[in-house]
Tab-separated table of N, CA, C and O in Angstrom:
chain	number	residue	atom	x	y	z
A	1	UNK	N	-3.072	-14.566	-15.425
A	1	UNK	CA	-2.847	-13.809	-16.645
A	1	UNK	C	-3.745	-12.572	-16.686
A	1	UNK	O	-3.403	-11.457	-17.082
A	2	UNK	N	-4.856	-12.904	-16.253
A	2	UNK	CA	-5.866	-11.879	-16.140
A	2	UNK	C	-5.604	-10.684	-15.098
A	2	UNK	O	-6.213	-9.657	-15.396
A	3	UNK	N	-4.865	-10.617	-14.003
A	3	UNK	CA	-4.442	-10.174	-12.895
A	3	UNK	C	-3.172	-9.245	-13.873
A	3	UNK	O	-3.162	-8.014	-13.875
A	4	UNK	N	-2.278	-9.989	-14.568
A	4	UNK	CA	-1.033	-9.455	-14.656
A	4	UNK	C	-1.542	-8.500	-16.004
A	4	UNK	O	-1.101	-7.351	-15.982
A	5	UNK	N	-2.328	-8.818	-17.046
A	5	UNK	CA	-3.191	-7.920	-17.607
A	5	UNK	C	-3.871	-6.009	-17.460
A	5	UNK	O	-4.033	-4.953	-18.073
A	6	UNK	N	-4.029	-6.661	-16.244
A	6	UNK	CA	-4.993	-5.543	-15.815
A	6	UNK	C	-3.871	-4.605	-14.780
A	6	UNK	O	-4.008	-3.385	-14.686
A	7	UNK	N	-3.162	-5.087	-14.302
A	7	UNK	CA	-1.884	-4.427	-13.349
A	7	UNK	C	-1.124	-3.987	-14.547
A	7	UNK	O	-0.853	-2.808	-14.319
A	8	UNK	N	-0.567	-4.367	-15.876
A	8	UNK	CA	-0.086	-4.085	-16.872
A	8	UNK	C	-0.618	-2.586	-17.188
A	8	UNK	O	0.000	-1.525	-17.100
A	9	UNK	N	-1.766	-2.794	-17.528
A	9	UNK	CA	-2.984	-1.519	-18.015
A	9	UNK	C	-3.020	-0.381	-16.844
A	9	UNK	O	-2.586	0.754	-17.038
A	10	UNK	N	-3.534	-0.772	-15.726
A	10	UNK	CA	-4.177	0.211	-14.010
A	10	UNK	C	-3.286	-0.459	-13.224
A	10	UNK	O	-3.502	-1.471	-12.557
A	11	UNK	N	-1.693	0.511	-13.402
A	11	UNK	CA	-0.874	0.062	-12.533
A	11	UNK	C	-1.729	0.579	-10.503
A	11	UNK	O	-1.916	0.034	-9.415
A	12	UNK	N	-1.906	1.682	-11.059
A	12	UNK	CA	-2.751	2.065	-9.594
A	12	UNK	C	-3.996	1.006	-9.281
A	12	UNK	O	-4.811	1.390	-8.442
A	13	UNK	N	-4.095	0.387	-9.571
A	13	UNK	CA	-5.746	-0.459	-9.373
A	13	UNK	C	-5.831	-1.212	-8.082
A	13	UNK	O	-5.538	-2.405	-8.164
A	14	UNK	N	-6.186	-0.737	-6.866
A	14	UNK	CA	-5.378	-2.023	-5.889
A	14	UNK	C	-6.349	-2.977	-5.567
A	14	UNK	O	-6.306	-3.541	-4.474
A	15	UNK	N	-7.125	-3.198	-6.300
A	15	UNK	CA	-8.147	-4.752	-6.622
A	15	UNK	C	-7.435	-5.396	-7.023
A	15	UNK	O	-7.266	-6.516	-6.540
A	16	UNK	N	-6.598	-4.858	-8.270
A	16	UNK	CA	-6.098	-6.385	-8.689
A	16	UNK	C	-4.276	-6.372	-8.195
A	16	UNK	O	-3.281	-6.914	-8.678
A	17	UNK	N	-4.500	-5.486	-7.038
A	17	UNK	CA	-3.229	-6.087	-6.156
A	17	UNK	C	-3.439	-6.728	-5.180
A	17	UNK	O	-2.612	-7.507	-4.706
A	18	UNK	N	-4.578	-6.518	-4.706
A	18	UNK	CA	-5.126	-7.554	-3.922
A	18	UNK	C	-5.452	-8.438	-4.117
A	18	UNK	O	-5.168	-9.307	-3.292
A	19	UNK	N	-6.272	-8.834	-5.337
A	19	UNK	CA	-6.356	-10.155	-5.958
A	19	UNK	C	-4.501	-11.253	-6.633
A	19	UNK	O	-4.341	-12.448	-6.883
A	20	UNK	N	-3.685	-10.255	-6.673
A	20	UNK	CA	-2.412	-10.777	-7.325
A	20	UNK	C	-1.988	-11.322	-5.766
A	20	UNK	O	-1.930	-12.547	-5.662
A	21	UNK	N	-1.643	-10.410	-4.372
A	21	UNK	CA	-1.509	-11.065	-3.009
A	21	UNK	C	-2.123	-12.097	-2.833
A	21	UNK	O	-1.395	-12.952	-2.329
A	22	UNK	N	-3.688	-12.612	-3.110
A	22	UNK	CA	-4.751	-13.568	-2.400
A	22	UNK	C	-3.954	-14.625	-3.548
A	22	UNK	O	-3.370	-15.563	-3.005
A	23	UNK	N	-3.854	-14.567	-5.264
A	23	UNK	CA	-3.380	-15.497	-5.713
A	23	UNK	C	-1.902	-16.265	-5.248
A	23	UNK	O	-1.627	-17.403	-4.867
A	24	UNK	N	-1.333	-15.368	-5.423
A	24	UNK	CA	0.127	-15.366	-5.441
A	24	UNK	C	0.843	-15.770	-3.909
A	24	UNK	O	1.471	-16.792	-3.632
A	25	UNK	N	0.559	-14.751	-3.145
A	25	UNK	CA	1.232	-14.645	-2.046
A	25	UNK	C	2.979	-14.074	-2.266
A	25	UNK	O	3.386	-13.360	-3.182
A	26	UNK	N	3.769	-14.638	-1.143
A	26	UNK	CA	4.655	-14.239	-1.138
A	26	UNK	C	5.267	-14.313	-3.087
A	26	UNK	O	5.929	-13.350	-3.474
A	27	UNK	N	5.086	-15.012	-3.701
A	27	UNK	CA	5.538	-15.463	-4.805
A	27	UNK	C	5.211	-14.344	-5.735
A	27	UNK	O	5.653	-14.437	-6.880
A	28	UNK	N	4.391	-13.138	-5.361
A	28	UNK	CA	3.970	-12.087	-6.363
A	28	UNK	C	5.252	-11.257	-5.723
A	28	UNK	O	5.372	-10.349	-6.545
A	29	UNK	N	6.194	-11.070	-4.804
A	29	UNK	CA	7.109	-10.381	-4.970
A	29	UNK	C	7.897	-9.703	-5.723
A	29	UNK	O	8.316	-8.546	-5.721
A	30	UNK	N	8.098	-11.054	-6.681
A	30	UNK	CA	9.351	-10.548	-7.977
A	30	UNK	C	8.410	-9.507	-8.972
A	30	UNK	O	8.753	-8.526	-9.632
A	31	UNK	N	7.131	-10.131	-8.791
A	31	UNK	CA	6.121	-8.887	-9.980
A	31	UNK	C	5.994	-7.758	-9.283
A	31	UNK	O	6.227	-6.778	-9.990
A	32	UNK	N	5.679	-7.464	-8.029
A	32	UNK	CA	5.529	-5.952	-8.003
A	32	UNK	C	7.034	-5.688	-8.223
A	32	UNK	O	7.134	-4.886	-9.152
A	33	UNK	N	8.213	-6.029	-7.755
A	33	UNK	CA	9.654	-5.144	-8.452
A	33	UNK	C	9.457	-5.082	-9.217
A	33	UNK	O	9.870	-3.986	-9.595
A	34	UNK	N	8.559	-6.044	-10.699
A	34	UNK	CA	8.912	-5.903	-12.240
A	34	UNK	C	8.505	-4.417	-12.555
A	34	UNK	O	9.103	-3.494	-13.108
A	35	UNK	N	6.983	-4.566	-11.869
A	35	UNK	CA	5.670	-3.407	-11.644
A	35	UNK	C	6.404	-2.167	-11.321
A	35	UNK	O	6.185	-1.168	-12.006
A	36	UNK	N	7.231	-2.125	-10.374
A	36	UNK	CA	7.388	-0.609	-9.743
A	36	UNK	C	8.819	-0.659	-10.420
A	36	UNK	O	9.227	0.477	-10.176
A	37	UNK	N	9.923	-1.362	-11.196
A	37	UNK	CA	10.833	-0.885	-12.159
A	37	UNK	C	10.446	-0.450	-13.244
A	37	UNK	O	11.363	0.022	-13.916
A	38	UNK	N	8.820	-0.386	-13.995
A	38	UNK	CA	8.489	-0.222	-15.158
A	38	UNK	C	8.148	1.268	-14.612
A	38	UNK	O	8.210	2.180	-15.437
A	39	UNK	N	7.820	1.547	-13.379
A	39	UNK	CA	7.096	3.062	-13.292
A	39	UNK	C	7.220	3.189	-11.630
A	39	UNK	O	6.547	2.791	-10.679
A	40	UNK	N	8.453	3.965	-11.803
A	40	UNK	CA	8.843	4.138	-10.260
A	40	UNK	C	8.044	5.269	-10.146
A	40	UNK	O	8.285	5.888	-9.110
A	41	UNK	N	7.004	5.856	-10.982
A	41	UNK	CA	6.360	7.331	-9.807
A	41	UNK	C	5.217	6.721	-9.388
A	41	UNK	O	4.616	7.299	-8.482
A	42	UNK	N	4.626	5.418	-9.925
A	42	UNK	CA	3.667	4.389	-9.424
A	42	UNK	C	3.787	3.260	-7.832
A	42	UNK	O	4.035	2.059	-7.935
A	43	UNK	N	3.561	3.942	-6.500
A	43	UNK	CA	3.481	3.737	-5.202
A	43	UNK	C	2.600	2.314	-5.229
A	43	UNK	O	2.867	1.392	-4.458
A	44	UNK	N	1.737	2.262	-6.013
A	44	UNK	CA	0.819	1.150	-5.256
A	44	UNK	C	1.849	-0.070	-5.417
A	44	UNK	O	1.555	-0.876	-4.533
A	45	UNK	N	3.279	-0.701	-6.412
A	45	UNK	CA	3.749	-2.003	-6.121
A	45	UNK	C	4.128	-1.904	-4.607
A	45	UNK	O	3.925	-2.752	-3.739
A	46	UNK	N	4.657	-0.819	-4.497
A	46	UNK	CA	5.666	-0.409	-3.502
A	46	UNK	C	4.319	-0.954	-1.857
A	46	UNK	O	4.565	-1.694	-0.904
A	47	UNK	N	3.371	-0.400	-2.101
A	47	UNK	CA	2.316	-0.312	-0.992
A	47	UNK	C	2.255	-1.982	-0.779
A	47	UNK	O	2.531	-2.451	0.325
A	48	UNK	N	1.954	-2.665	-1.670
A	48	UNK	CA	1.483	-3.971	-1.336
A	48	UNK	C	2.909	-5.294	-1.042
A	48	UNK	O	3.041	-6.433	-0.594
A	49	UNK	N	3.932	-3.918	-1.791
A	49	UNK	CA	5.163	-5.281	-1.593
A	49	UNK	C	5.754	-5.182	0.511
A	49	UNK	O	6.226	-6.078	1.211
A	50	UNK	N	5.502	-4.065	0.782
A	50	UNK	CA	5.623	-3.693	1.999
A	50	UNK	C	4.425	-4.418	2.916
A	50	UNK	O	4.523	-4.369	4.142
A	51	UNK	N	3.095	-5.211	2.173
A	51	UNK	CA	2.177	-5.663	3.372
A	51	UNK	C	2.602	-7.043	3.108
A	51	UNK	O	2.247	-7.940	3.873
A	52	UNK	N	3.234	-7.248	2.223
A	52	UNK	CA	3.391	-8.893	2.066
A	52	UNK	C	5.251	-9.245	2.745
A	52	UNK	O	5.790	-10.277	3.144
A	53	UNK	N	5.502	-8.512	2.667
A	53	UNK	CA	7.155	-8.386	3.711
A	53	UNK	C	6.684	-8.566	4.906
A	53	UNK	O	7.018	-9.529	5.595
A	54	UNK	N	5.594	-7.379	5.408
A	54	UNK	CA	5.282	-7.627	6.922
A	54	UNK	C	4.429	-9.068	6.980
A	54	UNK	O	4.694	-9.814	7.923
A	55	UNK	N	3.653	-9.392	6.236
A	55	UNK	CA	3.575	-10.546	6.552
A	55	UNK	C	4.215	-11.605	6.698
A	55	UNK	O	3.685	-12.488	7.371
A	56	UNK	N	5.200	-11.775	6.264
A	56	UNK	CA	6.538	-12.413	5.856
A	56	UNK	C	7.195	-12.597	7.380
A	56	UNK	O	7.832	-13.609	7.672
A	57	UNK	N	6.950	-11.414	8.393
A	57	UNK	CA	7.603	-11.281	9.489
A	57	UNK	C	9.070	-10.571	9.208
A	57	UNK	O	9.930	-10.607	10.089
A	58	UNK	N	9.368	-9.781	7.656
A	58	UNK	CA	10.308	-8.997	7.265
A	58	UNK	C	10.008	-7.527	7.743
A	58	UNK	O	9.606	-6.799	6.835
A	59	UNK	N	10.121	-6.950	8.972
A	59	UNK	CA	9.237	-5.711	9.340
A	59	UNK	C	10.374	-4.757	8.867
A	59	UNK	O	10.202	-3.932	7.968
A	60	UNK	N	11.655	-4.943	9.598
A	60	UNK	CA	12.114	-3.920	9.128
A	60	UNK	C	12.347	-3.454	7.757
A	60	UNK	O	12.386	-2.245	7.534
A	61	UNK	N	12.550	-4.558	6.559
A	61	UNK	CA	12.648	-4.069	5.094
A	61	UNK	C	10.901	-3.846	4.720
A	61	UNK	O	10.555	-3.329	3.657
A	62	UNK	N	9.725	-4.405	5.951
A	62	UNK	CA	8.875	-3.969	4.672
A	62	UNK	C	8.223	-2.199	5.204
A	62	UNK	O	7.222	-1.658	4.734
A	63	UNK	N	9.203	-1.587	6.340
A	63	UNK	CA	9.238	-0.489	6.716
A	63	UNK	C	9.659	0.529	5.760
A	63	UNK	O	9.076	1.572	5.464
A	64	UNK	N	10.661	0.105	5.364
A	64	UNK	CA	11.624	1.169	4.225
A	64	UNK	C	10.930	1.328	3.139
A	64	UNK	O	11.111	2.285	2.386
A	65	UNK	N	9.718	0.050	2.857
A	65	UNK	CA	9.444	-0.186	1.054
A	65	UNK	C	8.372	1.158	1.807
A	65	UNK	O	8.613	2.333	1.533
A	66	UNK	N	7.292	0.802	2.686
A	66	UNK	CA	6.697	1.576	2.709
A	66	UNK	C	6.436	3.021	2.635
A	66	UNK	O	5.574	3.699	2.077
A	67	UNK	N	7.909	3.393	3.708
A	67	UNK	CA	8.484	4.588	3.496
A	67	UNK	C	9.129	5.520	2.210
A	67	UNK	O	9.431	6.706	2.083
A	68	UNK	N	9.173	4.226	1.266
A	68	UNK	CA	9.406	4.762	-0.019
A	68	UNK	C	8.725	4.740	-0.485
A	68	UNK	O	9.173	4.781	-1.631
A	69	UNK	N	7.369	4.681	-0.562
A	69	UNK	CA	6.020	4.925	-1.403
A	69	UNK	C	5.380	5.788	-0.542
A	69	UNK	O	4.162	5.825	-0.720
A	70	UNK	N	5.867	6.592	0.454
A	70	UNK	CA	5.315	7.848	0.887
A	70	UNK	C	6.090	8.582	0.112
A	70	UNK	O	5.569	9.087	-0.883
A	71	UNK	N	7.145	8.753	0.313
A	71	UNK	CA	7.979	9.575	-0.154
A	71	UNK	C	7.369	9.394	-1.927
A	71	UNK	O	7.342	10.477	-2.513
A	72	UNK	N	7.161	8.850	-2.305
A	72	UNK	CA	6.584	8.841	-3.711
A	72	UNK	C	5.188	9.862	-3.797
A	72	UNK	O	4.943	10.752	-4.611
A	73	UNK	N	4.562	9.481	-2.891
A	73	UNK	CA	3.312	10.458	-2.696
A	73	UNK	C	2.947	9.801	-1.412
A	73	UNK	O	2.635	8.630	-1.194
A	74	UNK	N	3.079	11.030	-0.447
A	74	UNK	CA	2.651	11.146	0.780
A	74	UNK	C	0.921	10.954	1.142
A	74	UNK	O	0.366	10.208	1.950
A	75	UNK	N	0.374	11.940	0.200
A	75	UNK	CA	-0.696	12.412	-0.190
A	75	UNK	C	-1.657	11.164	-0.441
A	75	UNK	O	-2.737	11.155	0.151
A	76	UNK	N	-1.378	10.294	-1.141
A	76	UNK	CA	-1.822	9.287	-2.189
A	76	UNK	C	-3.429	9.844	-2.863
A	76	UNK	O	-4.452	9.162	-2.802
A	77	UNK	N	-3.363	10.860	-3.326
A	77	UNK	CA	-4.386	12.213	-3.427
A	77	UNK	C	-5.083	11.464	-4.874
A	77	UNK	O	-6.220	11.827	-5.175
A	78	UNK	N	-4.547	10.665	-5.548
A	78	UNK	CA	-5.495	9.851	-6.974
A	78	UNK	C	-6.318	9.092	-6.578
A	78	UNK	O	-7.368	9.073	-7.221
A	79	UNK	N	-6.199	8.181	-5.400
A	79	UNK	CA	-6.756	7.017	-5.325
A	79	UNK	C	-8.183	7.290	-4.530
A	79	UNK	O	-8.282	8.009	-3.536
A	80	UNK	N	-9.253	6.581	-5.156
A	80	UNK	CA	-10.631	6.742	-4.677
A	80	UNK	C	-10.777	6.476	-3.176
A	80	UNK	O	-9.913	6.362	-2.308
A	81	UNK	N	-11.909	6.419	-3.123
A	81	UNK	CA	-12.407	6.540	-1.999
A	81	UNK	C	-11.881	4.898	-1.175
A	81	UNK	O	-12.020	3.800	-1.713
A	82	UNK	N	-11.406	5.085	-0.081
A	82	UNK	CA	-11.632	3.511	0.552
A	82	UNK	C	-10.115	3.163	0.505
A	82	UNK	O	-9.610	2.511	1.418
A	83	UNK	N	-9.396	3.595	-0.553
A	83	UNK	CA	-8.089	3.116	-1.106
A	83	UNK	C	-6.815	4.307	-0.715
A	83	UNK	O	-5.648	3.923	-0.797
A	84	UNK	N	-7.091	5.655	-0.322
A	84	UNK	CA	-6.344	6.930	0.250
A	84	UNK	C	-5.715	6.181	0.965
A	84	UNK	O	-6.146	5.122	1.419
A	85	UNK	N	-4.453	6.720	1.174
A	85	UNK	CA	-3.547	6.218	2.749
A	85	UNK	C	-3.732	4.942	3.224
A	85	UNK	O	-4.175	4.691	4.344
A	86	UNK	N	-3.400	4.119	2.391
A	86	UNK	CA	-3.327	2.698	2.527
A	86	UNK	C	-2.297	2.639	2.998
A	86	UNK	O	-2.051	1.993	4.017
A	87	UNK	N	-1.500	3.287	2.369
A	87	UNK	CA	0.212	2.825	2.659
A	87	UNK	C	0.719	3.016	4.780
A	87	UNK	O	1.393	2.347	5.563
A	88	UNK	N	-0.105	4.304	4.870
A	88	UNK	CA	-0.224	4.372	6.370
A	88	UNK	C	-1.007	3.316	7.076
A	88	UNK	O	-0.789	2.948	8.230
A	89	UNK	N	-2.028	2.816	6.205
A	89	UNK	CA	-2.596	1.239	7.248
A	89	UNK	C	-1.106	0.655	7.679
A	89	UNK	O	-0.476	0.582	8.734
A	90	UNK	N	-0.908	0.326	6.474
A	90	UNK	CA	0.131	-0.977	6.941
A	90	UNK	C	1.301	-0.309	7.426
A	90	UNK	O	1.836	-1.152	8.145
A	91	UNK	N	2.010	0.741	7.440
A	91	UNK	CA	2.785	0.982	8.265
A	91	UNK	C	2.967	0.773	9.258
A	91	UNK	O	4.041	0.332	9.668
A	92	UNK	N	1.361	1.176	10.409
A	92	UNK	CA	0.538	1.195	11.545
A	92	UNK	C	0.587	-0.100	11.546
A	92	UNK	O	0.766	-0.202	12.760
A	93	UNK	N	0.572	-1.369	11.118
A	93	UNK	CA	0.605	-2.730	11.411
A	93	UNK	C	2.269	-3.017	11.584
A	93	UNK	O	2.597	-3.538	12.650
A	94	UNK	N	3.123	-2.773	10.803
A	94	UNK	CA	4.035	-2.705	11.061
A	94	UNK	C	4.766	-2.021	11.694
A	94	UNK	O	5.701	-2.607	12.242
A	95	UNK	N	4.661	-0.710	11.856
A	95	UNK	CA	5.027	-0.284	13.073
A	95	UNK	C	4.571	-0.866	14.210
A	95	UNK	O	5.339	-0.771	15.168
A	96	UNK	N	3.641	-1.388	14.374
A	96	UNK	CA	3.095	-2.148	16.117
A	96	UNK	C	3.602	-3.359	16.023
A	96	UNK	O	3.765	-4.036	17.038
A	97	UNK	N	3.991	-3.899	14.556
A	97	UNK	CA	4.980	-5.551	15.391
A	97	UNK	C	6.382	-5.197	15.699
A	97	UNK	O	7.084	-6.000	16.315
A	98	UNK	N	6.846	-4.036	15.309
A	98	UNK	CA	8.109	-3.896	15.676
A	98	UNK	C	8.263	-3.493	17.233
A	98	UNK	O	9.317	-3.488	17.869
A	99	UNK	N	7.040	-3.173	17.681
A	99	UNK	CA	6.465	-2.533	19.864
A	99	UNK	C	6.806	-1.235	19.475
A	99	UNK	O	7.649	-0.863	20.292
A	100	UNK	N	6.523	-0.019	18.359
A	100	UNK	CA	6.045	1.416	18.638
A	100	UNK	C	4.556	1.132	18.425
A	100	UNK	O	4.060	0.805	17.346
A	101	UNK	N	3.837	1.313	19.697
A	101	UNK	CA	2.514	1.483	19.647
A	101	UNK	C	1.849	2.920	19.434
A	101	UNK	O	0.830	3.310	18.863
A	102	UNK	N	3.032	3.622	20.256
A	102	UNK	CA	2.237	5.348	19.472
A	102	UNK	C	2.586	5.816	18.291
A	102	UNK	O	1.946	6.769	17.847
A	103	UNK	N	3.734	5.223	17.482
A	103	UNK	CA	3.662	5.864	15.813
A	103	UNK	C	2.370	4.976	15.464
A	103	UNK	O	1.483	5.588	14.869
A	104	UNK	N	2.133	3.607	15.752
A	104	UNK	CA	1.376	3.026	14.703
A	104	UNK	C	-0.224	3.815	14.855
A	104	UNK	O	-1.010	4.185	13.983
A	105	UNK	N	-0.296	3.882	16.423
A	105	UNK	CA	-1.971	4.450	16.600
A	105	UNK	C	-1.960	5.621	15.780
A	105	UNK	O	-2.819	5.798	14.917
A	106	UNK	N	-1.001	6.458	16.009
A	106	UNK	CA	-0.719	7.668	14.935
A	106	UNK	C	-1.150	7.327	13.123
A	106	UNK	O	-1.864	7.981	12.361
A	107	UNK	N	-0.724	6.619	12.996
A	107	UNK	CA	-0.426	6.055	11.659
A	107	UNK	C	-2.107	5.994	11.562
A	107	UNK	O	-2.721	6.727	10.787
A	108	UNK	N	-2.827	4.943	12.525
A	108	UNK	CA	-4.226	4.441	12.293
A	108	UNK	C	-5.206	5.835	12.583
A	108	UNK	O	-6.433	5.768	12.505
A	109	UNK	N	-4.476	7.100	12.928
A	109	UNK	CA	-5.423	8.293	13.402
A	109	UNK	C	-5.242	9.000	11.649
A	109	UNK	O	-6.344	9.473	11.371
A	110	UNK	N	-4.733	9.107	11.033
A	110	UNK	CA	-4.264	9.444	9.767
A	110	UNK	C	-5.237	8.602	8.665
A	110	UNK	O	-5.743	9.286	7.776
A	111	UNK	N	-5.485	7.341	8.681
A	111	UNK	CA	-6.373	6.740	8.259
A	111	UNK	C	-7.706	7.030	8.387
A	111	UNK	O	-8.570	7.092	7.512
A	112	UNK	N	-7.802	7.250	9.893
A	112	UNK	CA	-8.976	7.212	10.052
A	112	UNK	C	-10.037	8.704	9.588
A	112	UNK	O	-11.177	8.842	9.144
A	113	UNK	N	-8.870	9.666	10.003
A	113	UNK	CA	-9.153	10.515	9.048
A	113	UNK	C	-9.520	11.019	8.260
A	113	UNK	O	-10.426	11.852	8.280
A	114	UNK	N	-8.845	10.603	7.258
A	114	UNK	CA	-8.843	10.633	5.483
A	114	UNK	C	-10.327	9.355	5.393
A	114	UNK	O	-11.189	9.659	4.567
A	115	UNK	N	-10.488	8.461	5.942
A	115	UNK	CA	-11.598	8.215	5.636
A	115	UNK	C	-12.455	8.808	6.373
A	115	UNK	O	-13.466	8.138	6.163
A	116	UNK	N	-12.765	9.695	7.170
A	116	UNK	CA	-14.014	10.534	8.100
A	116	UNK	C	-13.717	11.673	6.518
A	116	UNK	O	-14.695	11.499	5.790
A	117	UNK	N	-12.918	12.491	5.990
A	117	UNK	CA	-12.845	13.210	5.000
A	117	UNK	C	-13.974	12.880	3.870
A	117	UNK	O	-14.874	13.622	3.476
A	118	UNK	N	-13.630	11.408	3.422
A	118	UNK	CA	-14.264	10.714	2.437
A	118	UNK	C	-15.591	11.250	2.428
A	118	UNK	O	-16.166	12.012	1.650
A	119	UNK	N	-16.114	10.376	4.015
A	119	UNK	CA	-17.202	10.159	4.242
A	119	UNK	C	-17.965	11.769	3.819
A	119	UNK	O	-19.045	11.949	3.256
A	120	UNK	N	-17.089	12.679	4.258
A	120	UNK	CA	-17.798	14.009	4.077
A	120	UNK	C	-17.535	14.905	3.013
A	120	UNK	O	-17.661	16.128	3.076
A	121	UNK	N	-17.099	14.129	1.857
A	121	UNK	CA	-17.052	14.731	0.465
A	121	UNK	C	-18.223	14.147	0.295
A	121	UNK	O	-18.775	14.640	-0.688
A	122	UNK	N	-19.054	13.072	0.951
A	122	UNK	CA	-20.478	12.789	0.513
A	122	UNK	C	-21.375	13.342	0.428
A	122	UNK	O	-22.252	13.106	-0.404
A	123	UNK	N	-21.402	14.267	1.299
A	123	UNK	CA	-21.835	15.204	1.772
A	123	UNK	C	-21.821	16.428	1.242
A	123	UNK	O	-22.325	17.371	1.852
């Protein structure tokens, strides 16, 4: 309740999408659709329903979700530090179970990136 609370309030929050995955598991599915039908310009259901598909061993549909929360924001230019281009982690995981190993390293050079960026807005 506390989870569905706070995702209610900070649809972007991805603590407590991560905490709704660790509770839930596959079974938080139907909530991020509820989540991302209440506010389709909001990417993060879309981000986490795509890592729990690939976990699922659903690569190719949790390819498309992903691809549709780029296309929502490519950028993911709101989200703090640590949390940028998430959606490209898991692509990069999913792209490498499907055997493209050079989009996914691609995917993980994009990450790695945006967090070397981070590191040097510290700066």
């Amino acid at each position: 309740a506390i989870v569905d609370a706070l995702l209610d309030r900070y649809g972007g929050n991805d603590r407590a999408y991560e905490l709704l995955v660790q509770l839930s598991g596959q079974d938080a599915l139907p909530r991020l659709d509820a989540l991302f039908a209440r506010d389709q310009f909001e990417e993060r259901p879309l981000i986490w329903k795509a890592l729990l598909l690939h976990q699922a061993g659903r690569h190719e549909q949790a390819e498309q979700v992903a691809r549709q929360a780029i296309a929502i924001d490519p950028s993911d230019g709101e989200q703090g530090k640590g949390d940028r281009m998430r959606v490209y982690a898991v692509l990069a995981d999913i792209r490498a179970a499907r055997g493209d190993q050079g989009e996914a390293e691609f995917f993980r050079g994009v990450v790695r990136a945006i967090r070397q960026s981070e590191q040097a807005d510290e700066y």
